[in-house]
Amino acid sequence: PPLSRSTSANLCLATGVRGGVDWMRKLAFRYRRVKEIYTTYKNNVGGLLGPAKREAWLQLRAEIEAVTDSWLTLALKALTLIHSRSNCVNILVTTTQLIPALAKVLLYGLGIVFPIDNIYSATKIGKESCFERVIQRFGRKVVYVVVGDGVEEEQGSKKHNMPFWRISSHSDLMALHHALDLEYL
């Protein structure tokens, strides 16, 4: 039988399937909660871990710093310089899934220089798509400097005419900090 106007105008919204209304609400709630936790503990991840785990975490970070010749401290100095400038922001594009990436940022003490809205996961869409989203968000009349160690970052930076600063050794990181400190970047 032919459909009447009333039945053909009905909108069926799937509730339990991915992309359905309920699923989207749950996802939105989950990300609001993640953002709340990130924002609350970005300056104090020890408060999230509790006293015992905090001590173990601090010990592990100290060991990582010793083994890497203070790689994290130097990276944080460069990122802090950028963060302190009123017209600059740090943006992180990673192939790690978003929630584990946020956890890593907090555990490495980088939450203070990376606002949660400036962390992009390229797991499903690739770094190229993330670069395009960043450009959409901040515009084309902005100077971007891509810092990384991979081919994907370098190719993406070239495609969008962005300078690329390769970090493959400790001296590269020191040179970046020096260039920032002298305001060449």
Coordinates of C-alpha atoms in Angstrom, one line a residue:
P1 CA 0.0 0.0 0.0
P2 CA 1.2 3.5 -0.7
L3 CA 2.5 5.6 2.2
S4 CA 0.4 8.4 3.4
R5 CA 1.8 11.8 4.0
S6 CA 1.8 11.4 7.8
T7 CA 3.8 8.1 7.8
S8 CA 6.4 9.3 5.3
A9 CA 7.0 12.5 7.3
N10 CA 8.0 10.5 10.4
L11 CA 11.6 10.7 11.4
C12 CA 13.1 7.6 12.9
L13 CA 16.0 8.3 15.3
A14 CA 18.0 5.3 16.2
T15 CA 18.8 5.4 19.9
G16 CA 21.2 2.5 20.6
V17 CA 23.3 2.6 17.4
R18 CA 26.5 4.6 16.9
G19 CA 25.4 8.0 15.7
G20 CA 22.0 7.8 17.3
V21 CA 20.6 10.4 19.6
D22 CA 21.3 8.5 22.8
W23 CA 24.8 7.5 21.7
M24 CA 25.6 11.2 20.8
R25 CA 24.3 12.4 24.2
K26 CA 26.4 9.8 26.0
L27 CA 29.4 10.8 24.0
A28 CA 28.9 14.5 24.7
F29 CA 28.5 13.8 28.4
R30 CA 31.6 11.6 28.4
Y31 CA 33.7 14.4 26.7
R32 CA 32.3 17.0 29.0
R33 CA 33.4 14.9 32.0
V34 CA 36.9 14.2 30.4
K35 CA 37.3 18.0 29.8
E36 CA 36.3 18.7 33.4
I37 CA 38.8 16.2 34.8
Y38 CA 41.5 17.5 32.5
T39 CA 40.9 21.1 33.4
T40 CA 40.8 20.3 37.1
Y41 CA 44.0 18.4 37.2
K42 CA 46.1 19.9 34.4
N43 CA 48.2 21.8 37.0
N44 CA 48.0 19.0 39.6
V45 CA 48.0 15.5 38.2
G46 CA 49.2 14.3 41.6
G47 CA 45.8 15.2 43.1
L48 CA 44.2 12.9 40.6
L49 CA 46.6 10.0 41.4
G50 CA 46.5 10.2 45.2
P51 CA 49.5 10.3 47.6
A52 CA 51.0 6.8 47.0
K53 CA 50.7 6.8 43.2
R54 CA 51.8 10.4 43.1
E55 CA 55.1 9.5 44.8
A56 CA 55.7 6.6 42.4
W57 CA 54.8 8.9 39.4
L58 CA 57.3 11.6 40.6
Q59 CA 60.0 9.0 41.0
L60 CA 59.3 7.7 37.5
R61 CA 59.4 11.2 36.0
A62 CA 62.7 11.9 37.7
E63 CA 64.1 8.6 36.3
I64 CA 62.9 9.5 32.8
E65 CA 64.5 12.9 33.1
A66 CA 67.8 11.4 34.1
V67 CA 67.8 8.8 31.3
T68 CA 66.8 11.3 28.6
D69 CA 69.1 14.1 29.8
S70 CA 66.2 16.3 30.8
W71 CA 64.4 16.0 27.5
L72 CA 61.0 16.7 29.0
T73 CA 62.2 19.7 31.0
L74 CA 63.7 21.3 27.9
A75 CA 60.6 20.6 25.8
L76 CA 58.4 22.1 28.6
K77 CA 60.7 25.2 28.6
A78 CA 60.1 25.7 24.8
L79 CA 56.4 25.0 25.1
T80 CA 56.1 27.4 28.1
L81 CA 57.8 30.2 26.1
I82 CA 55.2 29.8 23.4
H83 CA 52.4 29.5 25.9
S84 CA 53.5 32.8 27.6
R85 CA 53.1 34.8 24.5
S86 CA 49.6 36.4 24.2
N87 CA 49.4 35.8 20.5
C88 CA 50.6 32.2 20.4
V89 CA 49.2 28.8 21.3
N90 CA 50.5 25.3 21.4
I91 CA 48.6 22.7 19.5
L92 CA 49.2 19.0 19.8
V93 CA 48.4 16.6 16.9
T94 CA 49.1 13.0 17.8
T95 CA 48.3 9.6 16.4
T96 CA 47.5 8.4 19.9
Q97 CA 43.8 8.0 20.6
L98 CA 42.4 11.1 22.4
I99 CA 41.8 9.8 25.9
P100 CA 45.2 8.1 26.2
A101 CA 46.8 11.2 24.7
L102 CA 45.1 13.4 27.3
A103 CA 46.4 11.0 30.0
K104 CA 49.9 11.2 28.6
V105 CA 49.8 15.0 28.5
L106 CA 48.7 15.1 32.1
L107 CA 51.3 12.5 33.3
Y108 CA 54.1 14.4 31.5
G109 CA 53.0 17.6 33.2
L110 CA 52.2 19.3 29.8
G111 CA 48.6 20.1 30.7
I112 CA 49.6 23.7 31.6
V113 CA 50.8 24.4 28.1
F114 CA 48.2 22.5 26.1
P115 CA 44.5 23.5 26.6
I116 CA 42.3 20.5 26.0
D117 CA 40.7 22.1 23.0
N118 CA 44.1 22.3 21.3
I119 CA 44.8 18.6 21.4
Y120 CA 43.9 16.7 18.3
S121 CA 43.9 12.9 17.7
A122 CA 44.8 11.8 14.2
T123 CA 44.1 8.1 15.0
K124 CA 41.0 7.9 12.7
I125 CA 41.4 10.8 10.4
G126 CA 45.2 11.3 9.9
K127 CA 47.4 14.2 10.7
E128 CA 46.6 15.9 7.4
S129 CA 42.9 16.2 8.3
C130 CA 43.9 17.5 11.8
F131 CA 46.1 20.2 10.2
E132 CA 43.1 21.2 8.0
R133 CA 40.9 21.4 11.1
V134 CA 43.4 23.6 12.9
I135 CA 43.6 25.9 9.9
Q136 CA 39.8 26.0 9.8
R137 CA 39.7 26.9 13.5
F138 CA 42.5 29.5 13.5
G139 CA 42.4 30.7 9.9
R140 CA 44.9 31.0 7.1
K141 CA 46.4 34.4 8.1
V142 CA 48.2 32.8 11.0
V143 CA 51.8 31.8 11.1
Y144 CA 52.0 28.1 12.0
V145 CA 55.3 26.3 12.8
V146 CA 55.1 22.5 12.8
V147 CA 57.5 20.8 15.2
G148 CA 57.9 17.1 14.9
D149 CA 60.0 14.1 14.0
G150 CA 57.9 12.3 11.4
V151 CA 57.4 12.3 7.7
E152 CA 53.6 12.9 8.1
E153 CA 54.1 16.1 10.0
E154 CA 56.7 17.3 7.5
Q155 CA 54.5 16.5 4.5
G156 CA 51.5 18.2 6.1
S157 CA 53.5 21.3 6.9
K158 CA 54.8 21.5 3.3
K159 CA 51.4 21.1 1.8
H160 CA 50.1 24.0 3.9
N161 CA 53.3 26.1 3.4
M162 CA 54.1 25.9 7.1
P163 CA 57.7 25.9 8.4
F164 CA 58.8 22.6 9.8
W165 CA 61.2 22.3 12.7
R166 CA 62.5 18.7 13.0
I167 CA 63.2 17.4 16.4
S168 CA 65.2 14.2 16.2
S169 CA 67.9 14.8 18.8
H170 CA 68.4 16.7 22.1
S171 CA 70.4 19.4 20.2
D172 CA 67.3 20.0 17.9
L173 CA 65.2 20.7 21.0
M174 CA 67.9 23.0 22.5
A175 CA 68.1 24.9 19.2
L176 CA 64.3 25.3 19.1
H177 CA 64.3 26.7 22.7
H178 CA 67.1 29.0 21.7
A179 CA 65.3 30.3 18.6
L180 CA 62.2 30.9 20.7
D181 CA 64.2 32.6 23.5
L182 CA 65.8 35.0 20.9
E183 CA 62.3 35.5 19.4
Y184 CA 63.3 34.2 16.0
L185 CA 60.2 32.1 16.2

